[in-house]
Coordinates of C-alpha atoms in Angstrom, one line a residue:
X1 CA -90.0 58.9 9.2
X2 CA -86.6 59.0 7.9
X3 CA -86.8 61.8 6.3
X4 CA -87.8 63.7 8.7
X5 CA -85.1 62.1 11.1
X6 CA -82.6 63.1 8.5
X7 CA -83.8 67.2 8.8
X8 CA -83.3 67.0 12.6
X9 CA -80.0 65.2 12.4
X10 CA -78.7 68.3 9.9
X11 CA -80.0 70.9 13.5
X12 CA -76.9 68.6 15.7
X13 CA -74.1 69.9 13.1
X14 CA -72.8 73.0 12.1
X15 CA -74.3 74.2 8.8
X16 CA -71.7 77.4 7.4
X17 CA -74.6 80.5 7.4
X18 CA -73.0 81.4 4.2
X19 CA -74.7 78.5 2.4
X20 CA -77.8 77.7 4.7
X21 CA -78.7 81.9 5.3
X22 CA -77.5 83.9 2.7
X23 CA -75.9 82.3 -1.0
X24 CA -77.8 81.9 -3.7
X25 CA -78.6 78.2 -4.9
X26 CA -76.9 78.9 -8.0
X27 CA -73.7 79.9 -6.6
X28 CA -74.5 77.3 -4.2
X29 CA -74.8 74.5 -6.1
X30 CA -71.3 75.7 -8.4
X31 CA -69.4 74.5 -5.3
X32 CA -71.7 71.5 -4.2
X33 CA -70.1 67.9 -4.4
X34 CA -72.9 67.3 -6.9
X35 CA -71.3 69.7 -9.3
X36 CA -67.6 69.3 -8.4
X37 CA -67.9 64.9 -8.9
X38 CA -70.2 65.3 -12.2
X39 CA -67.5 67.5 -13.4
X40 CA -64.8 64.5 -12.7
X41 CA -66.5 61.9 -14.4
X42 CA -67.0 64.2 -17.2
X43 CA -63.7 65.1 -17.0
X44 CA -62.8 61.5 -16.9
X45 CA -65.2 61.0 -20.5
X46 CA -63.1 63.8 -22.0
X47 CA -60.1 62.5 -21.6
X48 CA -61.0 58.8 -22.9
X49 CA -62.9 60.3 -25.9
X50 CA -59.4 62.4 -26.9
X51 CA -57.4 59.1 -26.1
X52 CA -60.3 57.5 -28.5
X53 CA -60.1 59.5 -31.4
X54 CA -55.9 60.0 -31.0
X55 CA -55.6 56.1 -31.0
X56 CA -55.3 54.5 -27.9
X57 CA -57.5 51.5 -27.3
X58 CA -60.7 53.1 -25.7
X59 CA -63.9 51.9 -27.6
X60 CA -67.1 53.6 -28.3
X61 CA -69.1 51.0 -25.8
X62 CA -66.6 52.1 -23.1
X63 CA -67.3 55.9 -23.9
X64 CA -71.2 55.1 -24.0
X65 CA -71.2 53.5 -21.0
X66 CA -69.3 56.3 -19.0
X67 CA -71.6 58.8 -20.8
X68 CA -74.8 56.8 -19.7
X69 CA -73.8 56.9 -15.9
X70 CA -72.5 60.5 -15.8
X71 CA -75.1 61.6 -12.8
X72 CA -76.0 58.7 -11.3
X73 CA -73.4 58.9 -8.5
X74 CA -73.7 56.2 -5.2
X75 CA -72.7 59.0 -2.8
X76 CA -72.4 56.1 -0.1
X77 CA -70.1 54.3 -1.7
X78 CA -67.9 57.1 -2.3
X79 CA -67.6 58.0 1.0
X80 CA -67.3 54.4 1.8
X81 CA -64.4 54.2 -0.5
X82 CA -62.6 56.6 0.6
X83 CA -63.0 55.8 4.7
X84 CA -60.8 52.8 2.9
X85 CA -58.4 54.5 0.5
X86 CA -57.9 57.6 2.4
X87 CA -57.6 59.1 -1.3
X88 CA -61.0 60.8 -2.7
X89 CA -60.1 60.7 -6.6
X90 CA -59.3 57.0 -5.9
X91 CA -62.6 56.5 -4.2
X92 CA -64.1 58.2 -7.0
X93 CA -62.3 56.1 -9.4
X94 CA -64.1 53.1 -8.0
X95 CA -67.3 54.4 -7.3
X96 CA -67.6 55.5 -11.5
X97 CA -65.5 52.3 -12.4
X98 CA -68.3 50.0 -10.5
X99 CA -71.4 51.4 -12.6
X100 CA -69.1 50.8 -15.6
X101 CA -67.6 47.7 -15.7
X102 CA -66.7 47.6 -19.7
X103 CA -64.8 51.1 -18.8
X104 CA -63.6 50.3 -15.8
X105 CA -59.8 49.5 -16.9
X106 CA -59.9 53.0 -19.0
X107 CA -61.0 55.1 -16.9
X108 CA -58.5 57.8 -15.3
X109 CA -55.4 56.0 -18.2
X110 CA -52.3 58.5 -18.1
X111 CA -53.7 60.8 -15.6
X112 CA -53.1 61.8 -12.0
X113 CA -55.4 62.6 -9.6
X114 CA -55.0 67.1 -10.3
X115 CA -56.6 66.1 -13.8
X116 CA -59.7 66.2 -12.3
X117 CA -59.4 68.0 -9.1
X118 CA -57.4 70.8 -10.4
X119 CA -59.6 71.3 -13.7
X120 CA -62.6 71.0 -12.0
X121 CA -61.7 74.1 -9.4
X122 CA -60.8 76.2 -12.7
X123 CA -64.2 75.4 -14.3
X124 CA -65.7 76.3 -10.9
X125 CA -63.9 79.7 -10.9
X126 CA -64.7 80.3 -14.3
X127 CA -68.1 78.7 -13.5
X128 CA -68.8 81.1 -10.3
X129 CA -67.2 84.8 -12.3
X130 CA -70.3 83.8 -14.8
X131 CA -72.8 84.1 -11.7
X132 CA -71.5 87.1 -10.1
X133 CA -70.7 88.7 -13.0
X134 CA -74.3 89.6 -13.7
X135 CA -75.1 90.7 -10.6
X136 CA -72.5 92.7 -10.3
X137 CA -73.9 94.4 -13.6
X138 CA -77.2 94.7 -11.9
X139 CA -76.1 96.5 -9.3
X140 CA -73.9 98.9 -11.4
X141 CA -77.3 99.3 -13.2
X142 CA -79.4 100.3 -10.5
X143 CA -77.2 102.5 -8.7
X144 CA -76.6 104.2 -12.4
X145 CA -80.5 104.8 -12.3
X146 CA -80.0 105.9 -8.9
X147 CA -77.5 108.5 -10.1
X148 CA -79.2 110.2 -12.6
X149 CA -82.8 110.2 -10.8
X150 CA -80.6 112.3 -7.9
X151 CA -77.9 114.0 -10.5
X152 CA -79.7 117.5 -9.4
X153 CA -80.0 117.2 -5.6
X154 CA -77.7 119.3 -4.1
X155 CA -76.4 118.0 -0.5
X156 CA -73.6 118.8 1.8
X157 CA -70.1 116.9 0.6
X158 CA -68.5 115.5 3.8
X159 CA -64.5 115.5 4.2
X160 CA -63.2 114.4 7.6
X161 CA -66.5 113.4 7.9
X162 CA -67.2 117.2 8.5
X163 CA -69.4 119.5 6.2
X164 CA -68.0 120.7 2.9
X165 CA -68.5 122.1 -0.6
X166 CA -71.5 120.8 -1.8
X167 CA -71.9 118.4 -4.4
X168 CA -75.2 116.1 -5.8
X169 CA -76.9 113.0 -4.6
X170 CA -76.3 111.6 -7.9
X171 CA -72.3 112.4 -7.9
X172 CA -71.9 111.0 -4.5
X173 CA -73.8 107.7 -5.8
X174 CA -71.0 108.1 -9.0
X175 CA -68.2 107.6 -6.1
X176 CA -69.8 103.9 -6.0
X177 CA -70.4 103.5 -9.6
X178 CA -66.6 104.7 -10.2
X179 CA -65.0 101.7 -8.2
X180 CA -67.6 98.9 -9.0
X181 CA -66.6 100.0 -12.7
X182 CA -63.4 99.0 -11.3
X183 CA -64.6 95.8 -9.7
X184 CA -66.2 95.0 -13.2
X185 CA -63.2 95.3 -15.4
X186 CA -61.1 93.4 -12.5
X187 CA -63.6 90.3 -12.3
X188 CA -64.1 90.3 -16.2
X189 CA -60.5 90.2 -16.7
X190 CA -59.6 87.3 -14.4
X191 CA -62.6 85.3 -15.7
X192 CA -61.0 85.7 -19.1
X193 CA -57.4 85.1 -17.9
X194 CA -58.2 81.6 -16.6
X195 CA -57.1 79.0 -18.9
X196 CA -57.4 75.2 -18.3
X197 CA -54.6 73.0 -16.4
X198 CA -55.3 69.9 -18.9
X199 CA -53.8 67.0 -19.3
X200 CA -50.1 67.7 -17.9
X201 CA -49.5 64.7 -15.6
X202 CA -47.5 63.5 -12.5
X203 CA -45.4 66.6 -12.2
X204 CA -46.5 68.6 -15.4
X205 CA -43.8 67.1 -17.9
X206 CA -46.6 65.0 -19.7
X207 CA -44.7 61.7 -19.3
X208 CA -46.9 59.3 -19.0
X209 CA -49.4 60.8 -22.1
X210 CA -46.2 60.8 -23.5
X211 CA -45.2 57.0 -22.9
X212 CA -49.1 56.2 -23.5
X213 CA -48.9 57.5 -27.6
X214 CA -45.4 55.8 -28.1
X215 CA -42.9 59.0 -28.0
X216 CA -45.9 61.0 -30.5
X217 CA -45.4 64.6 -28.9
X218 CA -47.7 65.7 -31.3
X219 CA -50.3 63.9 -30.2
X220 CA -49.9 64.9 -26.6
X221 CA -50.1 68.1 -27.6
X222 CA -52.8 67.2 -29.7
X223 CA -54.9 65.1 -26.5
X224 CA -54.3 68.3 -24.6
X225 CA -55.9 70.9 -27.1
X226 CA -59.0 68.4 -27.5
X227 CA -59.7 68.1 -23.6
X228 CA -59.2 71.7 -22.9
X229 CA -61.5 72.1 -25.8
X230 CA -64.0 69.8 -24.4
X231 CA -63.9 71.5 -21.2
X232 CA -65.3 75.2 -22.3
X233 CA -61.7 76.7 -22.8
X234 CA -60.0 78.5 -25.1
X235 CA -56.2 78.1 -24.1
X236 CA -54.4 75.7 -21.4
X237 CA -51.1 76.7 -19.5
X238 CA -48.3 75.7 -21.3
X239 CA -46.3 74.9 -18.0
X240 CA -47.2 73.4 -15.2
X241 CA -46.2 71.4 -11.6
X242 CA -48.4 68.9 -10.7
X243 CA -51.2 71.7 -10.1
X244 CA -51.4 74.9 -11.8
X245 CA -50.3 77.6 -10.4
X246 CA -51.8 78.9 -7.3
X247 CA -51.0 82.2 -8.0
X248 CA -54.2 82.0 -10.1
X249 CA -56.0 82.0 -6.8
X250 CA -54.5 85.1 -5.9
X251 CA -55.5 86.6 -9.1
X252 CA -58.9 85.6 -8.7
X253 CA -59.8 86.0 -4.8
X254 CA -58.0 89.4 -4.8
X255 CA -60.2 90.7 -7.1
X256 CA -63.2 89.2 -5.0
X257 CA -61.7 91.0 -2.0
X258 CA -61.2 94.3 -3.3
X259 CA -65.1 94.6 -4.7
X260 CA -65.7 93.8 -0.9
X261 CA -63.4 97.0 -0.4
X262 CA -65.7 98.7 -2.6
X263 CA -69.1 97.4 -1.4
X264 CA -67.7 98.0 2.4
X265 CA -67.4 101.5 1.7
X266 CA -70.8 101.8 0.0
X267 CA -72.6 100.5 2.5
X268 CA -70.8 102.3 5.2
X269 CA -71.5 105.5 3.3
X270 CA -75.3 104.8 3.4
X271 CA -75.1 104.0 7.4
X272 CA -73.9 107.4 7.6
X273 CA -76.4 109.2 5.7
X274 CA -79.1 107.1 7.3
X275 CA -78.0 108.2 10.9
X276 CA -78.1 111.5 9.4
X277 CA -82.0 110.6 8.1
X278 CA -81.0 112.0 4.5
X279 CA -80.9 108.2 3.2
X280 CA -82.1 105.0 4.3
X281 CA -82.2 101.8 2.8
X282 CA -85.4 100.0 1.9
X283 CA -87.3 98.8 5.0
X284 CA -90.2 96.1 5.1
X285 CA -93.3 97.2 6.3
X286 CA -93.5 94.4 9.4
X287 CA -89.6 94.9 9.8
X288 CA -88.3 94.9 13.4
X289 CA -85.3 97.7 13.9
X290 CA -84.9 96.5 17.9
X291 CA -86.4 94.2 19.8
X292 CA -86.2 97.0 23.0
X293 CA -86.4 100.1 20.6
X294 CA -89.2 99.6 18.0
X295 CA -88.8 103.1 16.5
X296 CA -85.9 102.0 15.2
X297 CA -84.9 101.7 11.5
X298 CA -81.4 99.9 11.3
X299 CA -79.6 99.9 8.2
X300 CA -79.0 96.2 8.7
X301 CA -79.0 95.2 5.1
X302 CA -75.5 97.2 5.0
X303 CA -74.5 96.1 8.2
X304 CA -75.0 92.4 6.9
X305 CA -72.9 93.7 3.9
X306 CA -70.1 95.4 5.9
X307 CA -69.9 92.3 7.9
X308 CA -69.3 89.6 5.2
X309 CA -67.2 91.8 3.2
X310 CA -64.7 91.9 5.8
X311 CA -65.0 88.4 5.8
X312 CA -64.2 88.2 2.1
X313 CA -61.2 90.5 2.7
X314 CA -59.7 88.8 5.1
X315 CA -59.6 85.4 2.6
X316 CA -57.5 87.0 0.7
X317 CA -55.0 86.0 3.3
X318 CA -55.4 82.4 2.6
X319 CA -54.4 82.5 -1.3
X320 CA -51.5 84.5 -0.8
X321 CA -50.2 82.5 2.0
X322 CA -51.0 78.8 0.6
X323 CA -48.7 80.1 -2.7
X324 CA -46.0 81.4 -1.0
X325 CA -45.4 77.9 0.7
X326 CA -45.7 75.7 -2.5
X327 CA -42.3 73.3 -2.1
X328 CA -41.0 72.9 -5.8
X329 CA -43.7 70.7 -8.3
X330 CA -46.4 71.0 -5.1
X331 CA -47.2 69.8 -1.6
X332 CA -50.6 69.0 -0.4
X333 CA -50.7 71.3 2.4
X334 CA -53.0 73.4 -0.2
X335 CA -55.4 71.2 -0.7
X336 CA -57.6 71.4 2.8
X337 CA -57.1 75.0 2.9
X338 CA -58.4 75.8 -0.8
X339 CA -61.6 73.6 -0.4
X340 CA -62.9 76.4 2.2
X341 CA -61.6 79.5 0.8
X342 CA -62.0 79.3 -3.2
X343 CA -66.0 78.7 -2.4
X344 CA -66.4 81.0 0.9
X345 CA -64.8 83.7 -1.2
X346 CA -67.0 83.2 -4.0
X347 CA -70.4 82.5 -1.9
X348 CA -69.6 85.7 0.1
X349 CA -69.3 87.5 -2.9
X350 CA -72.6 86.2 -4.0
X351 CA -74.2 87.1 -1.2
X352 CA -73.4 91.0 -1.1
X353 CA -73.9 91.8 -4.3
X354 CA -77.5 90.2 -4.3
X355 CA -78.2 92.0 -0.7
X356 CA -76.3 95.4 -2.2
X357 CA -78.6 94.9 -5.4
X358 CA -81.8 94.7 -3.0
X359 CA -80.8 98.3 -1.3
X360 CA -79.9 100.0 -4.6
X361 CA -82.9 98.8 -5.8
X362 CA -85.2 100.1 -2.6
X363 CA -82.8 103.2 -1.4
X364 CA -85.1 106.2 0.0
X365 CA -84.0 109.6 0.0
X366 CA -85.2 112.5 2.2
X367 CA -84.7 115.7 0.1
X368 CA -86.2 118.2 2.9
X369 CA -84.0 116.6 5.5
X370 CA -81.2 117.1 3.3
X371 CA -82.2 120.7 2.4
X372 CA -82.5 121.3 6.2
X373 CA -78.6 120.3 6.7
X374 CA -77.5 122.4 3.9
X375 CA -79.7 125.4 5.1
X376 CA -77.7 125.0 8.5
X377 CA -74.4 125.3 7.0
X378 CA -74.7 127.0 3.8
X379 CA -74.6 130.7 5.2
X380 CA -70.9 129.6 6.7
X381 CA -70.3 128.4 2.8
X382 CA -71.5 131.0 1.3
X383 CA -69.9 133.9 2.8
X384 CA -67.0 133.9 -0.3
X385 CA -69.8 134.9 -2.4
X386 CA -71.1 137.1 -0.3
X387 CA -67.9 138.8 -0.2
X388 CA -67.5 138.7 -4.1
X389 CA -71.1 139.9 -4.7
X390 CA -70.2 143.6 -1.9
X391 CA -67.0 144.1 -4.4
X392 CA -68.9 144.0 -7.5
X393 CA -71.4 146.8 -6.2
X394 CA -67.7 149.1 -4.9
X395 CA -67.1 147.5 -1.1
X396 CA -64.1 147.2 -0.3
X397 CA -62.7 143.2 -0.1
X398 CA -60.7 143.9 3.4
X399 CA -63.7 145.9 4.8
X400 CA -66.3 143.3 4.4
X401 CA -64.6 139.9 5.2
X402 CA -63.7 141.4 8.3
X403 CA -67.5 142.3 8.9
X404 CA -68.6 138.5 7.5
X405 CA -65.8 137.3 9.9
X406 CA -67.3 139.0 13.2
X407 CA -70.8 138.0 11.9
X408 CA -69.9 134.4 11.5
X409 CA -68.1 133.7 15.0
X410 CA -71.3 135.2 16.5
X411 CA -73.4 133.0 14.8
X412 CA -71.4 129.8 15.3
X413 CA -71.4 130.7 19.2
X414 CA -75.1 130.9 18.6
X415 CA -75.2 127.2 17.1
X416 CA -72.4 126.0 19.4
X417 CA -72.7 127.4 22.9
X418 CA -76.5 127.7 23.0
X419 CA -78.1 125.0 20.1
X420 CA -79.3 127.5 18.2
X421 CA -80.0 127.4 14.5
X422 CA -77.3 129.5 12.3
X423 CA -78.5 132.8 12.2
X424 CA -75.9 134.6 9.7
X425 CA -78.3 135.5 7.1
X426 CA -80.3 137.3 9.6
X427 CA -77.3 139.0 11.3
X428 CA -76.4 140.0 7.4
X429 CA -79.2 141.3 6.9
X430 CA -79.8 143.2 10.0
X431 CA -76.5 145.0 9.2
X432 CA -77.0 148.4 7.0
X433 CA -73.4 147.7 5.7
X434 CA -75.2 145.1 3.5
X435 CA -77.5 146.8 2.4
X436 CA -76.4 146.7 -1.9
X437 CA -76.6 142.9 -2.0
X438 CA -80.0 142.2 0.4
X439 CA -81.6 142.5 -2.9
X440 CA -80.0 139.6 -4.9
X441 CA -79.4 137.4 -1.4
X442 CA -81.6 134.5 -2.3
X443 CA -80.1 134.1 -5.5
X444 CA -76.5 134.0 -4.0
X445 CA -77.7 131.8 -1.6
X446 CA -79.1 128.7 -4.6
X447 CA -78.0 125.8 -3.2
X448 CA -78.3 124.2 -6.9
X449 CA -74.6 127.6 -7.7
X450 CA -72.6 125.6 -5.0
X451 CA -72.5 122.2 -6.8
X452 CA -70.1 123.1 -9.2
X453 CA -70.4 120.5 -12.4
X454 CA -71.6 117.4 -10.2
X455 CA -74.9 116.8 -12.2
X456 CA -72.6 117.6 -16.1
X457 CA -69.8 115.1 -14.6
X458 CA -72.7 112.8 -13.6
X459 CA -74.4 112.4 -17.3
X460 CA -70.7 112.3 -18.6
X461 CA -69.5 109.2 -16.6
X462 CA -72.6 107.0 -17.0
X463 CA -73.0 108.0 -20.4
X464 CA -69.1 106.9 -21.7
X465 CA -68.2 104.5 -19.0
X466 CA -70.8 102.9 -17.0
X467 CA -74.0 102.6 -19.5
X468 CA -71.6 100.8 -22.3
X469 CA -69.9 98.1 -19.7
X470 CA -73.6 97.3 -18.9
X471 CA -74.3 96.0 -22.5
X472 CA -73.4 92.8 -22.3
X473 CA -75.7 91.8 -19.6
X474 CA -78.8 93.3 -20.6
X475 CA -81.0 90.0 -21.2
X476 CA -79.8 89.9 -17.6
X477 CA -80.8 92.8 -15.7
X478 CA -84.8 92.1 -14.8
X479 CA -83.9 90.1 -12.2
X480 CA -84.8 91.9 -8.8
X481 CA -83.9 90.5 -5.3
X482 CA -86.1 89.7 -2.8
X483 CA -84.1 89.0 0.4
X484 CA -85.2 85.7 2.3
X485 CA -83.8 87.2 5.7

């Protein structure tokens, strides 16, 4: 069956995992050759419909016809074309101009071959912002819930990745809303800042539109407005070489690469706190942690996370490197480079943010292991309040921080040297000298008076920042994830 010889023939080649493991078949699909040669022929209908209706000699049966055969696209030949040409608009040209012979002399009139390849990567970008966009929302949105179902929790801050003043679940979670707010705003900008190449020509002067209407400069113009127009924009770039400027790339990838700064540290943050058992991400009943260790609970969803986003920094190299070497109107030492990093940048960011939605979504906490660790190293915390609480009822300040200080060596020996548990509060109140406070102890000791305004500063932030980005997208957010592998 040839079919099924076709399946086993795709197992003898390398498929890239971040299309045949992880990307969604949206975002897939964005950067298929489906998508990217149906854009070109409509491109191609565009431009003959403005050269129509501005007065060059394109009829309506031409249009129709070009129209009619949009989608139907003879892969083969294409690729049989351009084994000949060694040019793939060319082959392309053929290929369309062969299922529409009335067209045929029409097709591609005035432009060059970065009217289509060049416009078709900026509806792509604009295309692939639209995907993640969303999803980026969703995940905003369900670490936001996240936030304010945890504002309360009191748990140990870490700084040097030591204990610290406490602070919330929920403002630790606010950390990661505060930079994918960031992200947000970044990738909404960018999305909005890209404009349409259009019809510019050889090297961006519009001669030959120019030569094609006669010397009308109006109607270039004019031709320009309507195809950018046609194409889903709102403005085109006023100047260009004979591609737009790649420094659009940068503006668009580095955006991409610092949310996978952002979701890197996330995810690292949640490896930490599940080695410490106060957080884990979800994990499927039949999952396997280890194939030796099968208590194991690996936090592999981050792991996967960690790994791709490094991946998705790192392109950020390409963009910046393929600008800085762009000889005068352009040299085509772009062009091989661009067709694996303006999609591998835009499928890996896919992919996180659908596997970072599917943690936030499933994230477990363990309130009595974190009350444990804060019951270790709260008596060390507290002993400023202790301090304060003896001076209110007439101690003397010098008197008892030296006592606190003997008490508290002893009992970090105790924890240190011998793996005990932190006996201070016991050592306090063993010690008559303590006596005026024993009474009011457990109320000094609240974890819930050690967290400052985390859970205020919590409600505050999603309420004014993060609840009224999410707006837009709410017909969006029902979609959950449910990770294939």
């Amino acid at each position: 069956d040839s079919s099924l010889l076709l399946c086993a023939e795709e197992f003898n080649k390398y498929r890239s995992p971040l299309v045949s493991r992880y990307a969604s078949k949206e975002m897939a699909y964005n950067f298929s050759d489906r998508k990217k040669f149906t854009t070109w022929r409509k491109l191609w209908i565009y431009l003959a419909k403005a050269e129509k209706a501005l007065g060059l000699p394109v009829t309506e049966a031409q249009v129709a016809e070009m129209e009619s055969h949009a989608e139907d696209i003879d892969f083969a030949m294409a690729a049989e074309e351009e084994r000949k040409l060694r040019h793939d608009v060319m082959a392309h040209v053929h290929t369309f101009a062969h299922c529409c012979p009335l067209a045929a002399s029409i097709i591609h009139l005035g432009a060059t071959s970065c009217y289509v390849g060049d416009n078709t990567d900026l509806i792509m970008l604009r295309d692939g912002f639209d995907i993640l966009l969303p999803k980026l929302a969703r995940v905003i949105d369900r670490l936001a819930n996240f936030a304010e179902k945890y504002a309360d929790l009191p748990t140990l801050g870490f700084t040097h990745y030591q204990p610290a003043q406490l602070t919330t679940v929920g403002k630790r979670a606010c950390l990661w809303l505060q930079d994918l707010v960031m992200d947000m705003r970044n990738l909404q900008r960018a999305r909005d800042d890209l404009r349409f190449r259009g019809v510019k020509g050889t090297t961006g002067t519009q001669a030959s539109f120019l030569q094609l209407f006669q010397g009308d400069h109006e109607k270039v113009e004019e031709l320009d407005r309507m195809v950018t127009e046609m194409a889903g924009f709102k403005k085109a770039y006023l100047v260009t070489g004979q591609t737009y400027s790649r420094k659009v790339d940068i503006d668009s990838l580095s955006h991409l690469a610092s949310m996978g700064a952002t979701i890197h540290k996330i995810c690292t943050d949640i490896r930490l706190l599940a080695n410490l058992k106060e957080i884990e991400e979800p994990f499927e009943k039949e999952q396997i942690g280890s194939s030796a260790m099968p208590y194991k609970r690996n936090p592999m969803r981050c792991e996967r996370c960690c790994s791709l986003a490094r991946h998705l920094i790192a392109l950020l190299a390409d963009p910046l490197q393929t600008a800085s070497v762009q000889w005068l109107e352009r040299t085509l030492d772009d062009s091989a480079n661009r067709r694996i990093s303006l999609p591998e940048s835009f499928l890996t960011a896919d992919i996180i943010l659908s596997t970072l939605q599917n943690v936030a979504e499933g994230l477990v906490v363990y309130p009595k292991v974190i009350e444990r660790h804060i019951r270790q190293e709260l008596p060390f915390m507290a002993t400023e309040n202790i301090i304060m609480s003896m001076v209110k009822t007439g101690g003397n300040r010098q008197d008892c921080h030296e006592k606190i200080r003997v008490l508290s060596q002893q009992a970090a020996a105790v924890v240190k040297q011998e793996g005990g548990d932190n006996d201070l509060l016991s050592r306090v109140q063993a010690d008559s000298y303590f006596a005026p406070i024993l009474g009011h102890l457990d109320n000094i000791l609240d974890p819930k008076t050690f967290v400052g305004r985390a859970p205020q500063q919590v409600a505050r932030f999603l309420s004014e920042e993060v609840r009224p980005l999410l707006e837009p997208y709410k017909a969006k957010m029902d979609v959950k994830i449910e990770l294939e592998l």
